[in-house]
Amino acid sequence: MAFDITGMMGKVKELQDKMQQAQQEIQHLTATGESGGGLVRATANGHRKILKLEIDETLLTPQDRDMLADLVVAAVNKALDEAAELAAQELKRKTSGLMPNVPGLDLSGFGA
């Protein structure tokens, strides 16, 4: 069985095109994380950027300042984790079947 370098280069180009397309589409994915039973909600996109932060007005008192900070951190981290998972799923879906399963070839750095 001969190695087809031309075919492999075509697959690499196709993979690059699909990855670029997926990266553009990922920015439109959104994920929301909440904490404090929904008192704080953070929404992030697939590029792990926070798009929106909602804070229930009952937390906007001086005595709740420390708790508010903790809830914001928790909600933001949940949103970022969910956005990263959605982005990984989208990349995997877009690139599925384009590259052969080569032992030792790790594409995780590309989000695949």
PDB file of C-alpha atoms in Angstrom:
ATOM      1  CA  MET A   1       0.000   0.000   0.000  1.00  0.00           C
ATOM      2  CA  ALA A   2       1.616   3.257  -1.143  1.00  0.00           C
ATOM      3  CA  PHE A   3       1.493   6.457   0.859  1.00  0.00           C
ATOM      4  CA  ASP A   4      -0.521   9.091  -1.016  1.00  0.00           C
ATOM      5  CA  ILE A   5       1.115  12.423  -0.091  1.00  0.00           C
ATOM      6  CA  THR A   6      -1.119  14.373  -2.485  1.00  0.00           C
ATOM      7  CA  GLY A   7      -4.243  12.900  -0.946  1.00  0.00           C
ATOM      8  CA  MET A   8      -2.903  13.550   2.542  1.00  0.00           C
ATOM      9  CA  MET A   9      -2.123  17.194   1.690  1.00  0.00           C
ATOM     10  CA  GLY A  10      -5.658  17.583   0.366  1.00  0.00           C
ATOM     11  CA  LYS A  11      -7.000  16.226   3.662  1.00  0.00           C
ATOM     12  CA  VAL A  12      -4.777  18.620   5.627  1.00  0.00           C
ATOM     13  CA  LYS A  13      -6.067  21.563   3.569  1.00  0.00           C
ATOM     14  CA  GLU A  14      -9.655  20.389   4.078  1.00  0.00           C
ATOM     15  CA  LEU A  15      -9.005  20.047   7.810  1.00  0.00           C
ATOM     16  CA  GLN A  16      -7.540  23.571   7.936  1.00  0.00           C
ATOM     17  CA  ASP A  17     -10.571  24.969   6.107  1.00  0.00           C
ATOM     18  CA  LYS A  18     -12.996  23.152   8.410  1.00  0.00           C
ATOM     19  CA  MET A  19     -11.083  24.279  11.515  1.00  0.00           C
ATOM     20  CA  GLN A  20     -11.172  27.899  10.352  1.00  0.00           C
ATOM     21  CA  GLN A  21     -14.895  27.655   9.622  1.00  0.00           C
ATOM     22  CA  ALA A  22     -15.535  26.050  13.006  1.00  0.00           C
ATOM     23  CA  GLN A  23     -13.518  28.740  14.809  1.00  0.00           C
ATOM     24  CA  GLN A  24     -15.673  31.418  13.184  1.00  0.00           C
ATOM     25  CA  GLU A  25     -18.887  29.618  14.126  1.00  0.00           C
ATOM     26  CA  ILE A  26     -17.753  28.982  17.697  1.00  0.00           C
ATOM     27  CA  GLN A  27     -17.921  32.678  18.503  1.00  0.00           C
ATOM     28  CA  HIS A  28     -21.694  32.425  18.080  1.00  0.00           C
ATOM     29  CA  LEU A  29     -22.072  29.576  20.592  1.00  0.00           C
ATOM     30  CA  THR A  30     -23.193  30.758  24.011  1.00  0.00           C
ATOM     31  CA  ALA A  31     -23.260  29.081  27.381  1.00  0.00           C
ATOM     32  CA  THR A  32     -24.648  30.381  30.661  1.00  0.00           C
ATOM     33  CA  GLY A  33     -23.466  29.508  34.136  1.00  0.00           C
ATOM     34  CA  GLU A  34     -25.254  30.490  37.298  1.00  0.00           C
ATOM     35  CA  SER A  35     -24.572  30.469  41.009  1.00  0.00           C
ATOM     36  CA  GLY A  36     -26.432  31.293  44.172  1.00  0.00           C
ATOM     37  CA  GLY A  37     -29.555  29.562  42.900  1.00  0.00           C
ATOM     38  CA  GLY A  38     -29.682  31.832  39.863  1.00  0.00           C
ATOM     39  CA  LEU A  39     -28.891  35.092  41.664  1.00  0.00           C
ATOM     40  CA  VAL A  40     -25.812  35.530  39.443  1.00  0.00           C
ATOM     41  CA  ARG A  41     -25.718  34.461  35.799  1.00  0.00           C
ATOM     42  CA  ALA A  42     -22.805  34.773  33.380  1.00  0.00           C
ATOM     43  CA  THR A  43     -22.987  34.130  29.644  1.00  0.00           C
ATOM     44  CA  ALA A  44     -19.864  33.306  27.623  1.00  0.00           C
ATOM     45  CA  ASN A  45     -19.178  32.572  23.962  1.00  0.00           C
ATOM     46  CA  GLY A  46     -17.220  29.703  22.457  1.00  0.00           C
ATOM     47  CA  HIS A  47     -14.034  31.775  22.554  1.00  0.00           C
ATOM     48  CA  ARG A  48     -14.368  31.889  26.357  1.00  0.00           C
ATOM     49  CA  LYS A  49     -15.250  35.577  26.514  1.00  0.00           C
ATOM     50  CA  ILE A  50     -17.920  36.804  28.908  1.00  0.00           C
ATOM     51  CA  LEU A  51     -20.760  38.436  26.986  1.00  0.00           C
ATOM     52  CA  LYS A  52     -23.198  39.199  29.774  1.00  0.00           C
ATOM     53  CA  LEU A  53     -23.311  39.287  33.563  1.00  0.00           C
ATOM     54  CA  GLU A  54     -26.629  39.432  35.412  1.00  0.00           C
ATOM     55  CA  ILE A  55     -26.772  40.119  39.152  1.00  0.00           C
ATOM     56  CA  ASP A  56     -29.999  39.960  41.129  1.00  0.00           C
ATOM     57  CA  GLU A  57     -30.569  43.332  42.781  1.00  0.00           C
ATOM     58  CA  THR A  58     -31.023  41.709  46.195  1.00  0.00           C
ATOM     59  CA  LEU A  59     -27.243  41.126  46.231  1.00  0.00           C
ATOM     60  CA  LEU A  60     -26.392  44.792  45.720  1.00  0.00           C
ATOM     61  CA  THR A  61     -26.063  45.695  49.375  1.00  0.00           C
ATOM     62  CA  PRO A  62     -22.780  46.534  51.173  1.00  0.00           C
ATOM     63  CA  GLN A  63     -23.018  43.530  53.499  1.00  0.00           C
ATOM     64  CA  ASP A  64     -23.302  41.144  50.521  1.00  0.00           C
ATOM     65  CA  ARG A  65     -20.170  42.414  48.716  1.00  0.00           C
ATOM     66  CA  ASP A  66     -17.928  39.408  49.531  1.00  0.00           C
ATOM     67  CA  MET A  67     -20.647  36.892  48.757  1.00  0.00           C
ATOM     68  CA  LEU A  68     -21.382  38.695  45.482  1.00  0.00           C
ATOM     69  CA  ALA A  69     -17.758  38.437  44.384  1.00  0.00           C
ATOM     70  CA  ASP A  70     -17.729  34.690  45.145  1.00  0.00           C
ATOM     71  CA  LEU A  71     -20.984  34.146  43.237  1.00  0.00           C
ATOM     72  CA  VAL A  72     -19.706  36.096  40.214  1.00  0.00           C
ATOM     73  CA  VAL A  73     -16.524  34.031  40.100  1.00  0.00           C
ATOM     74  CA  ALA A  74     -18.500  30.788  40.346  1.00  0.00           C
ATOM     75  CA  ALA A  75     -20.988  31.783  37.624  1.00  0.00           C
ATOM     76  CA  VAL A  76     -18.245  32.998  35.279  1.00  0.00           C
ATOM     77  CA  ASN A  77     -16.211  29.825  35.723  1.00  0.00           C
ATOM     78  CA  LYS A  78     -19.266  27.657  35.027  1.00  0.00           C
ATOM     79  CA  ALA A  79     -20.066  29.634  31.868  1.00  0.00           C
ATOM     80  CA  LEU A  80     -16.463  29.428  30.630  1.00  0.00           C
ATOM     81  CA  ASP A  81     -16.284  25.683  31.274  1.00  0.00           C
ATOM     82  CA  GLU A  82     -19.558  25.097  29.419  1.00  0.00           C
ATOM     83  CA  ALA A  83     -18.457  27.332  26.527  1.00  0.00           C
ATOM     84  CA  ALA A  84     -15.182  25.411  26.227  1.00  0.00           C
ATOM     85  CA  GLU A  85     -17.079  22.111  26.133  1.00  0.00           C
ATOM     86  CA  LEU A  86     -19.473  23.395  23.454  1.00  0.00           C
ATOM     87  CA  ALA A  87     -16.541  24.687  21.396  1.00  0.00           C
ATOM     88  CA  ALA A  88     -14.730  21.343  21.624  1.00  0.00           C
ATOM     89  CA  GLN A  89     -17.884  19.512  20.539  1.00  0.00           C
ATOM     90  CA  GLU A  90     -18.335  21.869  17.567  1.00  0.00           C
ATOM     91  CA  LEU A  91     -14.714  21.433  16.444  1.00  0.00           C
ATOM     92  CA  LYS A  92     -14.995  17.668  16.762  1.00  0.00           C
ATOM     93  CA  ARG A  93     -18.239  17.680  14.773  1.00  0.00           C
ATOM     94  CA  LYS A  94     -16.747  19.863  12.012  1.00  0.00           C
ATOM     95  CA  THR A  95     -13.556  17.836  11.649  1.00  0.00           C
ATOM     96  CA  SER A  96     -15.009  14.367  12.147  1.00  0.00           C
ATOM     97  CA  GLY A  97     -13.654  11.888   9.626  1.00  0.00           C
ATOM     98  CA  LEU A  98     -11.201  14.291   7.998  1.00  0.00           C
ATOM     99  CA  MET A  99      -8.036  12.887   9.501  1.00  0.00           C
ATOM    100  CA  PRO A 100      -7.165   9.234   9.897  1.00  0.00           C
ATOM    101  CA  ASN A 101      -6.852   7.877  13.397  1.00  0.00           C
ATOM    102  CA  VAL A 102      -3.063   7.940  13.635  1.00  0.00           C
ATOM    103  CA  PRO A 103      -1.671   6.558  16.897  1.00  0.00           C
ATOM    104  CA  GLY A 104       0.296   9.244  18.695  1.00  0.00           C
ATOM    105  CA  LEU A 105      -1.274  12.117  16.702  1.00  0.00           C
ATOM    106  CA  ASP A 106      -2.777  14.418  19.296  1.00  0.00           C
ATOM    107  CA  LEU A 107      -4.946  17.225  17.916  1.00  0.00           C
ATOM    108  CA  SER A 108      -6.210  18.306  21.347  1.00  0.00           C
ATOM    109  CA  GLY A 109      -4.132  21.479  21.107  1.00  0.00           C
ATOM    110  CA  PHE A 110      -6.320  22.485  18.182  1.00  0.00           C
ATOM    111  CA  GLY A 111      -9.496  21.950  20.157  1.00  0.00           C
ATOM    112  CA  ALA A 112     -10.321  18.726  18.319  1.00  0.00           C
TER     113      ALA A 112
END
